[in-house]
């Protein structure tokens, strides 16, 4: 019995958007969004395509590779929607590209494909006044730097509300002192286990220093792992954009899948704590949308657990990273198998 026949997967894509109200995590990596400067529309289409190559492959230098211009002559046929949008008095050009054509071109360049596992990173930022930055305080050069990095690399960020709940859970001293467990526990409110702890300092003459750590927090064992520790210098826009780019490099290395040729690798996984048929439907949808998964089928099922045989596009590491990134799947730490999970309803 194949699990993926239980329910159709419906893809919903929003073609018209407002960047001020729509989370970038909801935007497809196959949508290019570039500033509408004095370039011609043909040039803007090429820039949008180049941006999509970067976002889908996770490689910031992919457009330097041979074959990166292979689709330039087919732009009109591989775009499903395009147009202009004004945000904060700035005009943007956007274009949606056909996934199959983009993926084929990236594979031809022997590059990986990163279509899932895109985190929304929470940022605990101490600004130049040593105050925690809330979502409502984002603007100006800070906003420009974040937007530039997010649009180019296809990941999104969020800032805390800094309301009463946050004020009771975290303080400026916690961020400045890098009390990772406190920050991790406070971040769980925002549905993420990934956060940045950062300090922004004004050096004068439009020069800024950004000290930041990328941290992954595991609530089950209350452990924090510092993934990146970095110091950047430059204007405010550039240091924020550079931070986003480095975070994207890390996640692209973790989640982008370089497809193997020949016989596919397979791996059996077990998912326990299933309580209803709706859980099965949700598991089906989750696996259908994992870029690391070629196909899957049920090999054993009871009322409370399911055992699946998964055929992989890439290696085992890609599958492990993809599964462990989902909050609905909690690795069973009391068993020796790394592919034994509990489903979180």
Coordinates of C-alpha atoms in Angstrom, one line a residue:
X1 CA 0.0 0.0 0.0
X2 CA 1.4 3.4 -0.9
X3 CA 0.7 6.2 1.5
X4 CA 0.8 8.8 -1.1
X5 CA -2.5 7.7 -2.7
X6 CA -4.5 8.6 0.4
X7 CA -5.0 12.2 -0.3
X8 CA -4.3 14.6 -3.2
X9 CA -1.9 17.4 -2.5
X10 CA -3.1 20.8 -3.5
X11 CA -0.6 23.5 -4.1
X12 CA -1.8 27.1 -3.5
X13 CA 0.4 29.9 -4.8
X14 CA -0.3 33.6 -4.3
X15 CA 0.7 35.5 -7.4
X16 CA -0.1 39.0 -6.1
X17 CA 1.4 40.0 -2.7
X18 CA 2.3 42.8 -0.4
X19 CA 5.7 42.4 1.1
X20 CA 4.6 44.6 4.0
X21 CA 1.9 42.1 5.0
X22 CA 3.0 38.8 3.7
X23 CA 5.7 36.7 5.3
X24 CA 8.5 35.9 2.9
X25 CA 8.4 32.3 4.1
X26 CA 5.1 32.1 2.2
X27 CA 6.7 33.1 -1.1
X28 CA 7.9 30.5 -3.5
X29 CA 11.6 30.2 -4.1
X30 CA 10.6 30.1 -7.8
X31 CA 9.4 33.7 -7.6
X32 CA 12.0 36.4 -8.3
X33 CA 11.5 39.9 -6.8
X34 CA 14.0 42.6 -7.8
X35 CA 14.1 46.4 -7.5
X36 CA 12.5 48.0 -10.6
X37 CA 15.3 50.4 -11.3
X38 CA 16.1 51.9 -14.7
X39 CA 16.5 48.5 -16.3
X40 CA 14.4 47.4 -19.2
X41 CA 11.7 44.8 -18.5
X42 CA 13.8 42.2 -20.3
X43 CA 16.7 43.0 -18.0
X44 CA 14.5 42.8 -15.0
X45 CA 13.3 39.4 -16.1
X46 CA 16.9 38.2 -16.3
X47 CA 17.7 39.6 -12.9
X48 CA 14.6 37.8 -11.4
X49 CA 15.7 34.5 -13.0
X50 CA 19.2 34.9 -11.6
X51 CA 17.7 35.5 -8.2
X52 CA 15.6 32.4 -8.5
X53 CA 18.6 30.3 -9.4
X54 CA 20.3 31.5 -6.2
X55 CA 17.3 30.8 -4.0
X56 CA 16.5 27.4 -5.4
X57 CA 20.1 26.1 -5.5
X58 CA 21.3 27.9 -2.3
X59 CA 24.5 28.8 -4.2
X60 CA 25.1 32.6 -4.3
X61 CA 27.6 32.1 -7.1
X62 CA 25.5 29.8 -9.4
X63 CA 25.1 32.5 -12.0
X64 CA 28.8 32.4 -12.6
X65 CA 28.6 28.8 -13.7
X66 CA 28.5 27.6 -17.3
X67 CA 24.9 26.9 -18.3
X68 CA 23.4 29.6 -16.0
X69 CA 22.1 31.5 -19.1
X70 CA 20.6 28.4 -20.7
X71 CA 17.0 29.7 -20.1
X72 CA 17.5 33.3 -21.1
X73 CA 16.0 32.7 -24.5
X74 CA 13.0 31.0 -23.0
X75 CA 12.0 33.6 -20.5
X76 CA 8.6 34.4 -21.9
X77 CA 7.6 30.7 -22.0
X78 CA 8.7 29.8 -18.5
X79 CA 7.1 32.7 -16.6
X80 CA 3.6 32.1 -15.3
X81 CA 3.0 35.6 -13.9
X82 CA 4.9 38.9 -13.7
X83 CA 4.3 42.5 -12.9
X84 CA 5.2 45.5 -10.6
X85 CA 4.5 46.2 -7.0
X86 CA 5.2 49.4 -5.0
X87 CA 6.2 48.8 -1.3
X88 CA 7.3 51.7 0.9
X89 CA 7.5 54.0 -2.1
X90 CA 9.9 51.6 -3.9
X91 CA 8.9 49.8 -7.0
X92 CA 9.7 46.0 -7.4
X93 CA 9.4 43.8 -10.4
X94 CA 8.3 40.2 -9.7
X95 CA 8.1 37.1 -11.9
X96 CA 7.0 33.5 -11.2
X97 CA 9.0 30.8 -13.0
X98 CA 8.1 27.2 -13.9
X99 CA 9.5 24.9 -11.3
X100 CA 10.3 22.0 -13.7
X101 CA 12.3 24.2 -16.0
X102 CA 14.3 25.8 -13.2
X103 CA 15.0 22.4 -11.5
X104 CA 16.2 20.9 -14.8
X105 CA 18.5 23.8 -15.5
X106 CA 20.0 23.6 -12.0
X107 CA 20.5 19.8 -12.3
X108 CA 22.2 20.4 -15.6
X109 CA 24.7 22.6 -13.8
X110 CA 25.2 19.8 -11.3
X111 CA 23.9 21.9 -8.4
X112 CA 21.6 20.9 -5.5
X113 CA 18.0 21.9 -5.2
X114 CA 16.7 23.6 -2.1
X115 CA 12.9 23.8 -2.2
X116 CA 12.0 23.0 1.4
X117 CA 13.5 23.4 4.9
X118 CA 13.4 27.2 4.8
X119 CA 13.3 28.5 8.3
X120 CA 11.9 31.7 9.6
X121 CA 14.6 33.0 11.9
X122 CA 13.7 34.9 15.0
X123 CA 16.1 37.7 15.8
X124 CA 16.8 38.9 19.4
X125 CA 18.6 42.2 18.5
X126 CA 20.0 44.7 20.9
X127 CA 20.1 48.0 19.0
X128 CA 22.5 50.9 19.3
X129 CA 20.5 52.0 22.4
X130 CA 20.9 48.6 24.0
X131 CA 17.2 48.0 23.7
X132 CA 15.6 44.8 22.3
X133 CA 14.2 45.5 18.9
X134 CA 10.6 44.7 18.3
X135 CA 8.8 44.0 15.0
X136 CA 7.2 47.5 15.2
X137 CA 10.7 49.1 15.4
X138 CA 12.0 47.7 12.1
X139 CA 12.5 50.4 9.4
X140 CA 15.0 52.4 7.4
X141 CA 18.4 50.9 6.7
X142 CA 17.7 48.0 9.0
X143 CA 14.6 47.1 7.0
X144 CA 16.4 47.5 3.7
X145 CA 19.2 45.2 4.7
X146 CA 16.9 42.5 5.9
X147 CA 14.7 42.8 2.8
X148 CA 17.7 42.6 0.5
X149 CA 19.0 39.5 2.1
X150 CA 15.6 37.8 2.4
X151 CA 14.6 38.4 -1.2
X152 CA 17.9 37.3 -2.6
X153 CA 18.3 34.2 -0.6
X154 CA 14.8 33.1 0.0
X155 CA 14.7 32.9 3.8
X156 CA 12.7 35.1 6.2
X157 CA 13.2 36.7 9.5
X158 CA 10.9 37.8 12.3
X159 CA 11.4 40.0 15.3
X160 CA 9.6 39.6 18.7
X161 CA 6.6 41.6 19.7
X162 CA 8.2 42.7 22.9
X163 CA 4.8 42.8 24.6
X164 CA 4.2 41.8 28.3
X165 CA 4.7 38.1 27.6
X166 CA 8.1 38.8 26.1
X167 CA 9.0 41.3 28.8
X168 CA 8.4 38.6 31.4
X169 CA 10.3 35.9 29.5
X170 CA 13.4 37.7 28.4
X171 CA 15.5 40.8 29.0
X172 CA 18.3 42.9 27.4
X173 CA 20.7 41.3 29.8
X174 CA 19.7 37.8 28.6
X175 CA 20.6 38.7 25.0
X176 CA 23.7 40.7 25.9
X177 CA 25.0 37.9 28.2
X178 CA 24.1 35.2 25.6
X179 CA 21.8 33.2 28.0
X180 CA 20.9 30.8 25.2
X181 CA 18.4 28.6 27.1
X182 CA 16.4 31.7 28.2
X183 CA 16.3 33.0 24.6
X184 CA 15.4 29.5 23.3
X185 CA 12.5 29.1 25.7
X186 CA 11.2 32.6 24.8
X187 CA 11.6 31.8 21.1
X188 CA 9.3 28.8 21.4
X189 CA 6.4 31.2 21.6
X190 CA 7.0 32.1 17.9
X191 CA 7.0 28.5 16.7
X192 CA 10.7 28.3 16.0
X193 CA 13.7 26.5 17.5
X194 CA 16.1 28.7 15.5
X195 CA 17.1 32.2 16.6
X196 CA 19.7 34.9 16.3
X197 CA 21.2 36.7 19.3
X198 CA 22.7 40.0 18.0
X199 CA 24.2 43.3 19.2
X200 CA 24.3 46.3 16.8
X201 CA 26.8 49.0 17.7
X202 CA 27.2 52.4 16.0
X203 CA 30.9 53.0 15.2
X204 CA 30.3 56.5 13.7
X205 CA 30.7 57.7 10.1
X206 CA 27.9 55.4 8.9
X207 CA 29.9 52.4 10.1
X208 CA 28.2 49.7 12.3
X209 CA 29.4 46.5 14.0
X210 CA 27.0 43.5 14.2
X211 CA 27.9 40.7 16.5
X212 CA 25.6 37.8 16.1
X213 CA 25.2 34.1 16.9
X214 CA 22.8 31.7 15.1
X215 CA 21.5 29.2 17.6
X216 CA 19.3 26.1 17.4
X217 CA 17.5 25.2 20.6
X218 CA 16.1 21.7 21.4
X219 CA 13.2 22.1 23.8
X220 CA 13.1 18.3 24.6
X221 CA 16.5 18.3 26.3
X222 CA 16.8 22.1 26.7
X223 CA 20.1 22.1 24.8
X224 CA 21.4 25.0 22.7
X225 CA 23.9 24.7 19.8
X226 CA 25.7 27.7 18.5
X227 CA 25.8 27.2 14.7
X228 CA 27.5 30.4 13.6
X229 CA 29.3 33.1 15.7
X230 CA 30.2 36.1 13.6
X231 CA 31.2 39.8 13.6
X232 CA 30.4 42.0 10.6
X233 CA 31.3 45.6 9.9
X234 CA 29.9 48.1 7.4
X235 CA 26.9 50.3 6.9
X236 CA 23.7 49.1 8.6
X237 CA 22.2 47.8 5.4
X238 CA 25.2 45.7 4.4
X239 CA 25.8 44.1 7.8
X240 CA 22.1 43.0 8.1
X241 CA 22.1 41.7 4.5
X242 CA 25.5 39.8 5.0
X243 CA 24.0 38.1 8.1
X244 CA 21.0 36.8 6.2
X245 CA 23.3 35.6 3.4
X246 CA 25.5 33.6 5.8
X247 CA 22.5 32.1 7.5
X248 CA 21.2 31.1 4.1
X249 CA 24.5 29.5 3.2
X250 CA 24.3 27.3 6.3
X251 CA 20.7 26.2 5.7
X252 CA 21.4 25.6 2.0
X253 CA 24.2 23.3 2.9
X254 CA 21.9 21.5 5.3
X255 CA 18.7 21.2 3.2
X256 CA 19.6 21.5 -0.5
X257 CA 19.7 18.1 -2.2
X258 CA 22.2 17.1 -4.8
X259 CA 20.3 14.3 -6.6
X260 CA 22.2 11.1 -7.2
X261 CA 22.1 9.1 -10.4
X262 CA 21.7 5.4 -10.8
X263 CA 20.1 3.2 -8.0
X264 CA 18.4 5.2 -5.3
X265 CA 19.2 4.9 -1.6
X266 CA 16.3 3.7 0.6
X267 CA 15.7 4.2 4.3
X268 CA 13.0 2.8 6.6
X269 CA 11.5 5.2 9.2
X270 CA 8.9 4.6 12.0
X271 CA 6.4 7.2 13.1
X272 CA 4.6 6.5 16.4
X273 CA 1.9 8.2 18.5
X274 CA -0.6 8.3 15.6
X275 CA -4.1 8.9 17.0
X276 CA -6.3 9.4 13.9
X277 CA -6.6 9.0 10.2
X278 CA -6.1 12.8 10.0
X279 CA -2.5 12.2 11.3
X280 CA -1.9 9.8 8.4
X281 CA -3.1 12.5 6.0
X282 CA -0.8 15.0 7.5
X283 CA 2.2 12.6 7.4
X284 CA 1.4 12.0 3.8
X285 CA 1.4 15.7 3.0
X286 CA 4.7 16.3 4.9
X287 CA 6.6 13.5 3.0
X288 CA 5.1 14.5 -0.3
X289 CA 6.6 18.0 0.1
X290 CA 10.1 16.9 1.2
X291 CA 12.7 17.6 -1.5
X292 CA 14.9 14.8 -0.2
X293 CA 12.2 12.2 -0.8
X294 CA 11.8 10.6 -4.3
X295 CA 8.9 8.2 -3.2
X296 CA 7.6 6.3 -0.2
X297 CA 5.4 3.4 0.7
X298 CA 3.9 1.8 3.8
X299 CA 5.5 -1.5 4.8
X300 CA 3.7 -1.9 8.1
X301 CA 0.9 -0.1 9.9
X302 CA -1.0 -0.4 13.2
X303 CA -3.5 1.8 15.0
X304 CA -0.7 3.9 16.6
X305 CA 2.3 3.7 14.3
X306 CA 3.4 3.4 10.7
X307 CA 6.6 2.1 9.1
X308 CA 7.6 3.6 5.8
X309 CA 10.2 2.7 3.2
X310 CA 11.5 5.9 1.6
X311 CA 13.5 6.2 -1.6
X312 CA 15.8 9.2 -1.5
X313 CA 16.9 11.7 -4.2
X314 CA 20.2 12.3 -2.4
X315 CA 21.9 10.8 0.6
X316 CA 20.8 9.8 4.1
X317 CA 22.0 13.1 5.6
X318 CA 19.6 15.1 3.5
X319 CA 16.7 13.0 4.7
X320 CA 17.8 13.3 8.4
X321 CA 18.0 17.0 8.1
X322 CA 14.7 17.3 6.4
X323 CA 12.8 15.2 8.9
X324 CA 14.5 16.7 12.0
X325 CA 13.5 20.2 10.8
X326 CA 9.7 19.5 11.2
X327 CA 8.2 20.3 14.6
X328 CA 5.5 17.6 14.0
X329 CA 8.2 14.9 14.1
X330 CA 10.1 14.5 17.4
X331 CA 13.0 12.1 17.3
X332 CA 12.6 9.3 19.9
X333 CA 15.8 9.7 21.9
X334 CA 15.3 6.5 24.0
X335 CA 15.7 4.2 21.0
X336 CA 19.0 3.5 19.1
X337 CA 17.5 4.2 15.7
X338 CA 17.9 7.7 14.4
X339 CA 14.8 7.2 12.2
X340 CA 12.3 6.5 15.0
X341 CA 9.9 9.4 15.5
X342 CA 6.9 10.4 17.6
X343 CA 4.2 12.3 15.9
X344 CA 3.2 15.6 17.5
X345 CA -0.6 16.2 16.9

